[in-house]
Every structure is written in C-alpha cells, then in structure tokens.
N, CA, C and O atoms as a MOPAC input file, in Angstrom:
PM7 MOZYME 1SCF
protein

 N    -51.95000 1   -85.32600 1    28.77000 1
 C    -50.55200 1   -85.02400 1    29.00400 1
 C    -50.01400 1   -85.98100 1    30.05500 1
 O    -50.63800 1   -86.19000 1    31.09600 1
 N    -48.88100 1   -86.54400 1    29.78400 1
 C    -48.27200 1   -87.50100 1    30.69700 1
 C    -47.53100 1   -86.76700 1    31.80300 1
 O    -46.77300 1   -85.83400 1    31.53600 1
 N    -47.74800 1   -87.18900 1    33.04400 1
 C    -47.05300 1   -86.58300 1    34.18200 1
 C    -45.82600 1   -87.41000 1    34.51900 1
 O    -45.89000 1   -88.63700 1    34.59300 1
 N    -44.71600 1   -86.73100 1    34.72100 1
 C    -43.47100 1   -87.40500 1    35.07400 1
 C    -43.16700 1   -87.16200 1    36.53600 1
 O    -43.43100 1   -86.08500 1    37.07100 1
 N    -42.61400 1   -88.16600 1    37.16900 1
 C    -42.22700 1   -88.04900 1    38.56100 1
 C    -40.71200 1   -88.22000 1    38.64200 1
 O    -40.21400 1   -89.31100 1    38.91800 1
 N    -39.99900 1   -87.14400 1    38.40000 1
 C    -38.54500 1   -87.18400 1    38.41400 1
 C    -38.02700 1   -87.06000 1    39.84100 1
 O    -38.64900 1   -86.42200 1    40.69000 1
 N    -36.87500 1   -87.68500 1    40.08900 1
 C    -36.21600 1   -87.58000 1    41.38800 1
 C    -34.74500 1   -87.25100 1    41.14800 1
 O    -34.31200 1   -87.11900 1    40.00300 1
 N    -33.97700 1   -87.11800 1    42.23600 1
 C    -32.56900 1   -86.77000 1    42.08700 1
 C    -31.80700 1   -87.80400 1    41.26700 1
 O    -30.96300 1   -87.44000 1    40.44800 1
 N    -32.08900 1   -89.06800 1    41.47200 1
 C    -31.39300 1   -90.11700 1    40.72800 1
 C    -31.65800 1   -89.97800 1    39.23000 1
 O    -30.73600 1   -90.12200 1    38.42600 1
 N    -32.88700 1   -89.70500 1    38.85100 1
 C    -33.18700 1   -89.55500 1    37.42000 1
 C    -32.57200 1   -88.27500 1    36.86200 1
 O    -32.16600 1   -88.24700 1    35.70000 1
 N    -32.49500 1   -87.21200 1    37.67000 1
 C    -31.84400 1   -85.98000 1    37.21400 1
 C    -30.35100 1   -86.20700 1    36.99500 1
 O    -29.80100 1   -85.78200 1    35.97900 1
 N    -29.69800 1   -86.86900 1    37.93400 1
 C    -28.27200 1   -87.15200 1    37.77000 1
 C    -28.03700 1   -87.99300 1    36.51800 1
 O    -27.08100 1   -87.75900 1    35.77900 1
 N    -28.89500 1   -88.95300 1    36.28600 1
 C    -28.78800 1   -89.77300 1    35.08000 1
 C    -28.97000 1   -88.90700 1    33.82800 1
 O    -28.21400 1   -89.04100 1    32.86500 1
 N    -29.94600 1   -88.04200 1    33.84100 1
 C    -30.20800 1   -87.14200 1    32.70800 1
 C    -29.01000 1   -86.23700 1    32.44100 1
 O    -28.72900 1   -85.88800 1    31.29500 1
 N    -28.30900 1   -85.86100 1    33.50300 1
 C    -27.13200 1   -85.00700 1    33.36800 1
 C    -25.87900 1   -85.79100 1    32.98800 1
 O    -24.80700 1   -85.21300 1    32.81100 1
 N    -26.02100 1   -87.10800 1    32.86500 1
 C    -24.88700 1   -87.94600 1    32.48200 1
 C    -23.96600 1   -88.26200 1    33.64700 1
 O    -22.80300 1   -88.61400 1    33.45200 1
 N    -24.49100 1   -88.13700 1    34.85600 1
 C    -23.71700 1   -88.42100 1    36.05900 1
 C    -24.14400 1   -89.75700 1    36.65700 1
 O    -25.22500 1   -90.26700 1    36.36400 1
 N    -23.29200 1   -90.30600 1    37.48400 1
 C    -23.62500 1   -91.52000 1    38.23000 1
 C    -24.86000 1   -91.21100 1    39.07700 1
 O    -24.89700 1   -90.18500 1    39.75500 1
 N    -25.84900 1   -92.06700 1    39.04800 1
 C    -27.06800 1   -91.79300 1    39.80100 1
 C    -27.21900 1   -92.68100 1    41.03800 1
 O    -28.31800 1   -92.83500 1    41.57100 1
 N    -26.10100 1   -93.26300 1    41.48700 1
 C    -26.16300 1   -94.07500 1    42.70600 1
 C    -26.31100 1   -93.17500 1    43.92400 1
 O    -25.89500 1   -92.01700 1    43.90500 1
 N    -26.89600 1   -93.70500 1    44.96700 1
 C    -27.09000 1   -92.96100 1    46.20300 1
 C    -25.75900 1   -92.47100 1    46.76300 1
 O    -25.65600 1   -91.33100 1    47.21700 1
 N    -24.74300 1   -93.32700 1    46.73100 1
 C    -23.42900 1   -92.94200 1    47.25200 1
 C    -22.84500 1   -91.76200 1    46.47700 1
 O    -22.30600 1   -90.83200 1    47.07600 1
 N    -22.95000 1   -91.79700 1    45.15500 1
 C    -22.40800 1   -90.70400 1    44.34900 1
 C    -23.16700 1   -89.41500 1    44.62500 1
 O    -22.55200 1   -88.36300 1    44.80100 1
 N    -24.48200 1   -89.48000 1    44.66500 1
 C    -25.29100 1   -88.27500 1    44.90200 1
 C    -24.94300 1   -87.66800 1    46.26200 1
 O    -24.77500 1   -86.45400 1    46.37300 1
 N    -24.83500 1   -88.50000 1    47.29000 1
 C    -24.48200 1   -87.99800 1    48.61900 1
 C    -23.10100 1   -87.35200 1    48.60100 1
 O    -22.90500 1   -86.28300 1    49.17900 1
 N    -22.14100 1   -88.00200 1    47.93400 1
 C    -20.79200 1   -87.44000 1    47.83800 1
 C    -20.80800 1   -86.11800 1    47.06100 1
 O    -20.14100 1   -85.16100 1    47.45200 1
 N    -21.55200 1   -86.06600 1    45.98600 1
 C    -21.67100 1   -84.84700 1    45.17700 1
 C    -22.20900 1   -83.70000 1    46.03000 1
 O    -21.68300 1   -82.58800 1    45.98500 1
 N    -23.25000 1   -83.97100 1    46.80100 1
 C    -23.85100 1   -82.93200 1    47.63600 1
 C    -22.91700 1   -82.47500 1    48.75600 1
 O    -22.98300 1   -81.32300 1    49.18600 1
 N    -22.05700 1   -83.36200 1    49.22500 1
 C    -21.10600 1   -83.01100 1    50.27800 1
 C    -19.91200 1   -82.22800 1    49.73400 1
 O    -19.29500 1   -81.45900 1    50.47100 1
 N    -19.58300 1   -82.41200 1    48.47000 1
 C    -18.37300 1   -81.81000 1    47.91800 1
 C    -18.63400 1   -80.63400 1    46.97500 1
 O    -17.68800 1   -80.02100 1    46.48000 1
 N    -19.88500 1   -80.31800 1    46.72600 1
 C    -20.23700 1   -79.19600 1    45.85800 1
 C    -21.22200 1   -78.28900 1    46.58800 1
 O    -22.04800 1   -78.75800 1    47.37100 1
 N    -21.12900 1   -77.00200 1    46.32700 1
 C    -22.07100 1   -76.05700 1    46.92100 1
 C    -22.18900 1   -74.81800 1    46.04100 1
 O    -21.37000 1   -74.57100 1    45.15600 1
 N    -23.23400 1   -74.05600 1    46.31800 1
 C    -23.48100 1   -72.80300 1    45.61100 1
 C    -23.52800 1   -71.66800 1    46.62600 1
 O    -23.99300 1   -71.84700 1    47.75100 1
 N    -23.04300 1   -70.50600 1    46.22000 1
 C    -23.20900 1   -69.31700 1    47.03900 1
 C    -24.56700 1   -68.71000 1    46.70800 1
 O    -25.17200 1   -69.05700 1    45.69400 1
 N    -25.04100 1   -67.82100 1    47.54300 1
 C    -26.37100 1   -67.25200 1    47.31400 1
 C    -26.55400 1   -66.60300 1    45.94100 1
 O    -27.59000 1   -66.82200 1    45.31200 1
 N    -25.60500 1   -65.82300 1    45.45400 1
 C    -25.89200 1   -65.19600 1    44.15200 1
 C    -25.73500 1   -66.13700 1    42.94800 1
 O    -26.19200 1   -65.81200 1    41.85200 1
 N    -25.09500 1   -67.29600 1    43.14000 1
 C    -24.87400 1   -68.21800 1    42.01400 1
 C    -26.17200 1   -68.86400 1    41.56200 1
 O    -27.02300 1   -69.23500 1    42.37000 1
 N    -26.29800 1   -68.98800 1    40.25700 1
 C    -27.41400 1   -69.74200 1    39.68900 1
 C    -26.93800 1   -71.16400 1    39.44200 1
 O    -25.78900 1   -71.38200 1    39.05800 1
 N    -27.80900 1   -72.11600 1    39.66000 1
 C    -27.45500 1   -73.51300 1    39.45300 1
 C    -26.96500 1   -73.74200 1    38.02800 1
 O    -26.00100 1   -74.47500 1    37.80800 1
 N    -27.62600 1   -73.11500 1    37.06900 1
 C    -27.25400 1   -73.30200 1    35.65500 1
 C    -25.89300 1   -72.70100 1    35.31800 1
 O    -25.37900 1   -72.91900 1    34.22100 1
 N    -25.30700 1   -71.95500 1    36.23700 1
 C    -23.99000 1   -71.36700 1    36.00800 1
 C    -22.92300 1   -71.99200 1    36.90600 1
 O    -21.79100 1   -71.51100 1    36.96100 1
 N    -23.28500 1   -73.05300 1    37.60000 1
 C    -22.34500 1   -73.70100 1    38.51800 1
 C    -21.12600 1   -74.20600 1    37.74800 1
 O    -21.26900 1   -74.87900 1    36.72700 1
 N    -19.92500 1   -73.88100 1    38.23800 1
 C    -18.71100 1   -74.24800 1    37.51000 1
 C    -18.42500 1   -75.74800 1    37.48500 1
 O    -17.58800 1   -76.20100 1    36.70400 1
 N    -19.09800 1   -76.50900 1    38.31400 1
 C    -18.86500 1   -77.95400 1    38.34600 1
 C    -19.73200 1   -78.71600 1    37.35000 1
 O    -19.65200 1   -79.94200 1    37.26800 1
 N    -20.56100 1   -77.99800 1    36.59100 1
 C    -21.33900 1   -78.62500 1    35.52300 1
 C    -20.71000 1   -78.30000 1    34.17900 1
 O    -20.11100 1   -77.23800 1    34.00700 1
 N    -20.84700 1   -79.21700 1    33.22400 1
 C    -20.36900 1   -78.95800 1    31.86700 1
 C    -21.32200 1   -77.97200 1    31.18500 1
 O    -22.41200 1   -77.69600 1    31.68700 1
 N    -20.90000 1   -77.45500 1    30.04900 1
 C    -21.74800 1   -76.53500 1    29.29100 1
 C    -23.07600 1   -77.20300 1    28.92900 1
 O    -24.13300 1   -76.58200 1    29.04400 1
 N    -23.02900 1   -78.44900 1    28.49800 1
 C    -24.25500 1   -79.17100 1    28.13000 1
 C    -25.18200 1   -79.33400 1    29.34100 1
 O    -26.39600 1   -79.16800 1    29.22300 1
 N    -24.61500 1   -79.65400 1    30.48400 1
 C    -25.41700 1   -79.79100 1    31.70500 1
 C    -26.02900 1   -78.44000 1    32.09100 1
 O    -27.19700 1   -78.36900 1    32.47400 1
 N    -25.24300 1   -77.38300 1    31.99000 1
 C    -25.74000 1   -76.04000 1    32.29300 1
 C    -26.89200 1   -75.66200 1    31.36100 1
 O    -27.89000 1   -75.08800 1    31.79700 1
 N    -26.74900 1   -75.98500 1    30.08800 1
 C    -27.80800 1   -75.68700 1    29.11300 1
 C    -29.08600 1   -76.43800 1    29.45100 1
 O    -30.17500 1   -75.86400 1    29.41400 1
 N    -28.95800 1   -77.71900 1    29.78000 1
 C    -30.14100 1   -78.50300 1    30.12500 1
 C    -30.85800 1   -77.89000 1    31.32600 1
 O    -32.07500 1   -77.71200 1    31.30300 1
 N    -30.10400 1   -77.57200 1    32.37000 1
 C    -30.69400 1   -77.00100 1    33.58200 1
 C    -31.36300 1   -75.66600 1    33.25800 1
 O    -32.49600 1   -75.42500 1    33.67500 1
 N    -30.68300 1   -74.81400 1    32.53200 1
 C    -31.21800 1   -73.50100 1    32.17700 1
 C    -32.49200 1   -73.62700 1    31.35900 1
 O    -33.49000 1   -72.97200 1    31.65800 1
 N    -32.46900 1   -74.45500 1    30.34000 1
 C    -33.64700 1   -74.61600 1    29.47800 1
 C    -34.82100 1   -75.22300 1    30.23900 1
 O    -35.96300 1   -74.80100 1    30.05900 1
 N    -34.54800 1   -76.20000 1    31.07700 1
 C    -35.62100 1   -76.82300 1    31.85400 1
 C    -36.27300 1   -75.81100 1    32.79600 1
 O    -37.49200 1   -75.81000 1    32.96400 1
 N    -35.46700 1   -74.95900 1    33.40300 1
 C    -36.00600 1   -73.94100 1    34.30800 1
 C    -36.78500 1   -72.88100 1    33.53600 1
 O    -37.86700 1   -72.47900 1    33.96400 1
 N    -36.26000 1   -72.43100 1    32.42200 1
 C    -36.93900 1   -71.40400 1    31.63100 1
 C    -38.27800 1   -71.88800 1    31.10100 1
 O    -39.23700 1   -71.12000 1    31.02700 1
 N    -38.34300 1   -73.15500 1    30.73400 1
 C    -39.56500 1   -73.71400 1    30.16300 1
 C    -40.49700 1   -74.27200 1    31.22800 1
 O    -41.57500 1   -74.77500 1    30.91100 1
 N    -40.08600 1   -74.18600 1    32.49400 1
 C    -40.84600 1   -74.76900 1    33.59700 1
 C    -41.20100 1   -76.22200 1    33.26100 1
 O    -42.33600 1   -76.66400 1    33.43800 1
 N    -40.20000 1   -76.93800 1    32.77400 1
 C    -40.36500 1   -78.31700 1    32.31600 1
 C    -40.59500 1   -79.26700 1    33.48800 1
 O    -40.53500 1   -78.88200 1    34.65500 1
 N    -40.85800 1   -80.51500 1    33.13300 1
 C    -41.09100 1   -81.55400 1    34.13800 1
 C    -39.92700 1   -81.66900 1    35.12200 1
 O    -40.10700 1   -82.09900 1    36.26200 1
 N    -38.74800 1   -81.28600 1    34.67700 1
 C    -37.55300 1   -81.39400 1    35.51300 1
 C    -37.44100 1   -80.26300 1    36.52500 1
 O    -36.62600 1   -80.35900 1    37.44100 1
 N    -38.21200 1   -79.21400 1    36.40100 1
 C    -38.04400 1   -78.01400 1    37.22600 1
 C    -38.08200 1   -78.28600 1    38.72300 1
 O    -37.26800 1   -77.74900 1    39.47300 1
 N    -39.00300 1   -79.09900 1    39.15100 1
 C    -39.14800 1   -79.36200 1    40.58800 1
 C    -37.90000 1   -80.02300 1    41.17300 1
 O    -37.41700 1   -79.61200 1    42.22800 1
 N    -37.38200 1   -81.03300 1    40.50000 1
 C    -36.20200 1   -81.73200 1    41.02100 1
 C    -34.94300 1   -80.87800 1    40.83900 1
 O    -34.00500 1   -80.99800 1    41.62700 1
 N    -34.90600 1   -80.03100 1    39.82800 1
 C    -33.79500 1   -79.08600 1    39.67000 1
 C    -33.80400 1   -78.09300 1    40.82400 1
 O    -32.75000 1   -77.76500 1    41.37000 1
 N    -34.97800 1   -77.61500 1    41.19700 1
 C    -35.09100 1   -76.72500 1    42.35200 1
 C    -34.65800 1   -77.42600 1    43.63300 1
 O    -34.04100 1   -76.81400 1    44.50500 1
 N    -34.98000 1   -78.69600 1    43.74100 1
 C    -34.57100 1   -79.48000 1    44.90700 1
 C    -33.04300 1   -79.57100 1    44.97900 1
 O    -32.46300 1   -79.40400 1    46.05100 1
 N    -32.39700 1   -79.83500 1    43.85000 1
 C    -30.93800 1   -79.91300 1    43.80800 1
 C    -30.35000 1   -78.54600 1    44.17400 1
 O    -29.39100 1   -78.47000 1    44.94300 1
 N    -30.90900 1   -77.49500 1    43.63900 1
 C    -30.44500 1   -76.14000 1    43.95300 1
 C    -30.47400 1   -75.90500 1    45.46500 1
 O    -29.50400 1   -75.41000 1    46.03800 1
 N    -31.56800 1   -76.25500 1    46.09400 1
 C    -31.72300 1   -76.08000 1    47.55000 1
 C    -30.70000 1   -76.90200 1    48.31000 1
 O    -30.08000 1   -76.40700 1    49.25100 1
 N    -30.51900 1   -78.14800 1    47.91100 1
 C    -29.56400 1   -79.02300 1    48.60100 1
 C    -28.12600 1   -78.52500 1    48.48100 1
 O    -27.31500 1   -78.74500 1    49.38000 1
 N    -27.81400 1   -77.86700 1    47.39400 1
 C    -26.45900 1   -77.35000 1    47.19600 1
 C    -26.19900 1   -76.03600 1    47.93900 1
 O    -25.06700 1   -75.55400 1    47.95900 1
 N    -27.21900 1   -75.46300 1    48.53900 1
 C    -27.07800 1   -74.21000 1    49.28100 1
 C    -27.01500 1   -74.42900 1    50.79700 1
 O    -26.99200 1   -73.46000 1    51.55600 1
 N    -26.98700 1   -75.66000 1    51.23500 1
 C    -26.94900 1   -75.94200 1    52.68100 1
 C    -25.53600 1   -76.02100 1    53.18700 1
 O    -25.31800 1   -76.25000 1    54.37600 1

C-alpha cells in the first residue's frame, strides 16, 4: 500500500483552491469555525468540497490527518 504525505497546500489544491502560502494564510485569517460546527458543513466550502471532506473523514482516508489539521487551525 502506498503511503501519501499530504499537507495543507495539497489539500487546498485537492479542494480546487489556490494552494499558495499567501492564500492559505489569508484563508485561515478570514475563516473560522465555531465549536459545534463540523468542517464538512462549513458554509465557506462548496457542496463538492464539503462532500470530499466528509467522505475522506468517514473513510479515514489518506487526507484525514491534514483535514484534521485544517479543522484545528480554523478553530483558533
């Protein structure tokens, strides 16, 4: 089985977003989640992005770790 080493830049790219450091930093500064919100239900993601996040988390896919990292960063 091939192991993947995903990071925030690759996740943003997978979500169809700009994956530059400047964009990611700006995104993290301008978006946040409240405690009860699930990342997959965040209103700033499209339906397709929400589906990808939800499915990756449910399947404990290779993306799960970096998705959890994004979730944590959006709660600060």
